[in-house]
Short mmCIF file of C-alpha atoms in Angstrom, two decimals:
data_model
loop_
_atom_site.label_atom_id
_atom_site.label_comp_id
_atom_site.label_asym_id
_atom_site.label_seq_id
_atom_site.Cartn_x
_atom_site.Cartn_y
_atom_site.Cartn_z
CA UNK M 1163 11.12 -15.04 22.10
CA UNK M 1164 9.33 -11.93 20.74
CA UNK M 1165 10.57 -10.70 17.37
CA UNK M 1166 11.82 -7.15 16.89
CA UNK M 1167 11.27 -7.51 13.14
CA UNK M 1168 8.27 -5.48 11.97
CA UNK M 1169 5.46 -7.41 10.30
CA UNK M 1170 5.71 -7.96 6.54
CA UNK M 1171 2.70 -5.69 5.92
CA UNK M 1172 4.48 -2.80 7.64
CA UNK M 1173 7.71 -3.33 5.72
CA UNK M 1174 5.82 -3.49 2.44
CA UNK M 1175 3.73 -0.42 3.33
CA UNK M 1176 6.99 1.54 3.68
CA UNK M 1177 8.29 0.33 0.31
CA UNK M 1178 8.27 2.80 -2.58
CA UNK M 1179 9.75 1.09 -5.66
CA UNK M 1180 10.32 -2.64 -5.41
CA UNK M 1181 9.93 -5.72 -3.27
CA UNK M 1182 11.53 -8.99 -4.35
CA UNK M 1183 11.28 -12.37 -2.72
CA UNK M 1184 13.66 -15.28 -3.27
CA UNK M 1185 12.50 -18.71 -2.11
CA UNK M 1186 14.77 -21.75 -2.25
CA UNK M 1187 13.14 -24.48 -0.18
CA UNK M 1188 11.10 -27.42 -1.42
CA UNK M 1189 9.07 -27.66 1.78
CA UNK M 1190 7.83 -25.03 4.20
CA UNK M 1191 6.08 -27.35 6.61
CA UNK M 1192 2.39 -28.02 6.77
CA UNK M 1193 -0.55 -25.67 7.07
CA UNK M 1194 -4.35 -25.96 6.91
CA UNK M 1195 -4.57 -24.82 3.26
CA UNK M 1196 -2.02 -27.42 2.16
CA UNK M 1197 -3.84 -30.10 4.15
CA UNK M 1198 -7.16 -29.15 2.50
CA UNK M 1199 -5.53 -29.37 -0.94
CA UNK M 1200 -4.12 -32.81 -0.02
CA UNK M 1201 -7.69 -33.90 0.78
CA UNK M 1202 -8.72 -32.85 -2.71
CA UNK M 1203 -10.26 -29.49 -1.87
CA UNK M 1204 -9.66 -26.83 -4.49
CA UNK M 1205 -9.86 -23.05 -4.44
CA UNK M 1206 -12.89 -21.42 -6.03
CA UNK M 1207 -10.96 -18.71 -7.85
CA UNK M 1208 -14.24 -16.99 -8.78
CA UNK M 1209 -15.06 -16.53 -5.07
CA UNK M 1210 -12.21 -14.19 -4.10
CA UNK M 1211 -13.64 -13.64 -0.63
CA UNK M 1212 -13.06 -17.32 0.17
CA UNK M 1213 -9.30 -17.22 -0.40
CA UNK M 1214 -8.24 -13.54 -0.18
CA UNK M 1215 -6.02 -12.88 2.85
CA UNK M 1216 -4.47 -9.73 4.35
CA UNK M 1217 -1.19 -10.71 2.65
CA UNK M 1218 -2.84 -10.47 -0.77
CA UNK M 1219 -4.30 -7.08 0.12
CA UNK M 1220 -0.86 -5.82 1.19
CA UNK M 1221 0.55 -6.87 -2.19
CA UNK M 1222 -2.36 -5.33 -4.10
CA UNK M 1223 -2.04 -2.05 -2.17
CA UNK M 1224 1.71 -1.89 -2.83
CA UNK M 1225 1.26 -2.57 -6.55
CA UNK M 1226 -1.43 0.12 -6.69
CA UNK M 1227 1.15 2.57 -5.24
CA UNK M 1228 3.54 1.64 -8.06
CA UNK M 1229 5.69 -0.90 -6.20
CA UNK M 1230 6.93 -3.70 -8.45
CA UNK M 1231 6.61 -7.01 -6.59
CA UNK M 1232 8.54 -10.01 -7.92
CA UNK M 1233 8.96 -13.50 -6.49
CA UNK M 1234 11.41 -16.15 -7.73
CA UNK M 1235 11.38 -19.74 -6.57
CA UNK M 1236 14.34 -22.09 -6.97
CA UNK M 1237 12.93 -25.62 -6.85
CA UNK M 1238 14.00 -29.22 -7.22
CA UNK M 1239 12.57 -31.39 -9.99
CA UNK M 1240 10.68 -33.56 -9.87
CA UNK M 1241 8.86 -31.18 -7.55
CA UNK M 1242 7.82 -31.97 -4.00
CA UNK M 1243 4.17 -32.22 -3.09
CA UNK M 1244 4.52 -28.90 -1.29
CA UNK M 1245 5.80 -27.20 -4.46
CA UNK M 1246 2.99 -28.79 -6.49
CA UNK M 1247 0.50 -27.21 -4.08
CA UNK M 1248 2.40 -23.91 -4.02
CA UNK M 1249 2.33 -23.76 -7.82
CA UNK M 1250 -1.44 -24.25 -7.68
CA UNK M 1251 -2.06 -21.49 -5.11
CA UNK M 1252 0.34 -19.05 -6.78
CA UNK M 1253 -2.69 -17.94 -8.78
CA UNK M 1254 -3.60 -15.86 -5.70
CA UNK M 1255 -0.20 -14.12 -5.75
CA UNK M 1256 -0.61 -13.33 -9.43
CA UNK M 1257 -4.13 -11.96 -8.94
CA UNK M 1258 -2.81 -9.76 -6.11
CA UNK M 1259 -0.22 -8.30 -8.50
CA UNK M 1260 2.98 -10.29 -8.01
CA UNK M 1261 5.13 -11.34 -10.94
CA UNK M 1262 6.26 -14.90 -10.12
CA UNK M 1263 8.91 -17.05 -11.78
CA UNK M 1264 10.21 -20.60 -11.26
CA UNK M 1265 13.76 -21.88 -11.70
CA UNK M 1266 14.62 -25.57 -11.50
CA UNK M 1267 17.55 -26.03 -9.12
CA UNK M 1268 19.43 -27.93 -11.84
CA UNK M 1269 19.46 -24.71 -13.91
CA UNK M 1270 20.98 -22.71 -11.04
CA UNK M 1271 24.30 -24.52 -10.86
CA UNK M 1272 27.01 -21.90 -10.70
CA UNK M 1273 24.75 -19.22 -9.18
CA UNK M 1274 25.74 -17.76 -5.84
CA UNK M 1275 22.66 -17.41 -3.66
CA UNK M 1276 22.24 -16.75 0.06
CA UNK M 1277 21.59 -19.71 2.33
CA UNK M 1278 18.25 -18.22 3.44
CA UNK M 1279 15.08 -17.07 1.71
CA UNK M 1280 14.59 -13.32 1.80
CA UNK M 1281 12.48 -10.32 0.94
CA UNK M 1282 14.39 -7.29 -0.32
CA UNK M 1283 12.61 -3.95 -0.01
CA UNK M 1284 13.67 -1.04 -2.25
CA UNK M 1285 17.12 -2.59 -2.55
CA UNK M 1286 18.10 -1.33 0.89
CA UNK M 1287 16.50 -3.61 3.49
CA UNK M 1288 16.55 -7.40 3.61
CA UNK M 1289 14.26 -9.56 5.69
CA UNK M 1290 15.89 -12.99 5.89
CA UNK M 1291 13.72 -15.97 6.80
CA UNK M 1292 15.23 -18.77 8.87
CA UNK M 1293 13.62 -22.21 8.75
CA UNK M 1294 14.16 -25.44 10.63
CA UNK M 1295 14.96 -28.71 8.90
CA UNK M 1296 11.29 -29.67 9.07
CA UNK M 1297 10.32 -26.60 7.03
CA UNK M 1298 8.87 -24.64 9.91
CA UNK M 1299 9.62 -20.94 10.20
CA UNK M 1300 12.03 -20.25 13.07
CA UNK M 1301 12.71 -16.50 12.91
CA UNK M 1302 13.25 -13.48 10.70
CA UNK M 1303 16.22 -11.15 10.66
CA UNK M 1304 16.63 -7.67 9.17
CA UNK M 1305 19.86 -6.69 7.44
CA UNK M 1306 21.07 -3.45 5.87
CA UNK M 1307 24.73 -4.31 5.34
CA UNK M 1308 25.78 -2.87 1.95
CA UNK M 1309 27.80 -5.96 1.00
CA UNK M 1310 24.97 -8.32 1.86
CA UNK M 1311 22.48 -6.12 0.02
CA UNK M 1312 24.64 -6.21 -3.09
CA UNK M 1313 24.96 -9.99 -2.96
CA UNK M 1314 21.21 -10.44 -2.54
CA UNK M 1315 20.35 -8.04 -5.36
CA UNK M 1316 22.78 -9.85 -7.68
CA UNK M 1317 21.51 -13.29 -6.62
CA UNK M 1318 17.88 -12.39 -7.16
CA UNK M 1319 18.51 -10.83 -10.56
CA UNK M 1320 20.55 -13.84 -11.72
CA UNK M 1321 17.77 -16.21 -10.72
CA UNK M 1322 15.10 -13.93 -12.20
CA UNK M 1323 16.88 -13.68 -15.54
CA UNK M 1324 16.98 -17.47 -15.93
CA UNK M 1325 13.61 -18.35 -14.39
CA UNK M 1326 10.38 -19.23 -16.21
CA UNK M 1327 7.28 -17.02 -15.76
CA UNK M 1328 4.54 -18.66 -13.71
CA UNK M 1329 2.15 -18.74 -16.67
CA UNK M 1330 4.68 -20.82 -18.65
CA UNK M 1331 5.99 -23.12 -15.94
CA UNK M 1332 4.11 -26.39 -15.76
CA UNK M 1333 4.40 -29.19 -13.25
#
């Protein structure tokens, strides 16, 4: 079924002040970069051309326009292999201009968070991500409901306030 949700790059290109991303899964399925890491291959961070993707350019362009891009990840500990890999490749997000933080799930008890990961653009548009039980992406959904926006803003800020900056979080 074709999606009516615009691509992430388009949503971010229309963002003026902030884009925040809340992730709460310990596994997002498999992909070729994860499989390469599992085989022992590592990123040559000095060779940006080898790992730079259009996603990173979208983030860099937004940050250059003054958009603040933050990502918070709520994770289980001990971490899954997927999260171990994700922590490793987060260096690319940081180089692109994202501010990334990590919050162990055990430190989030008592927080109210949505059941789905999301991107929130300028505090007025949410792009929810729906995943299957195997971690694979199923679909995205846009939402502009004021009540839902308020809940997502509050949830993200609560997680952000308690999370550890990427440079300080070790696995």
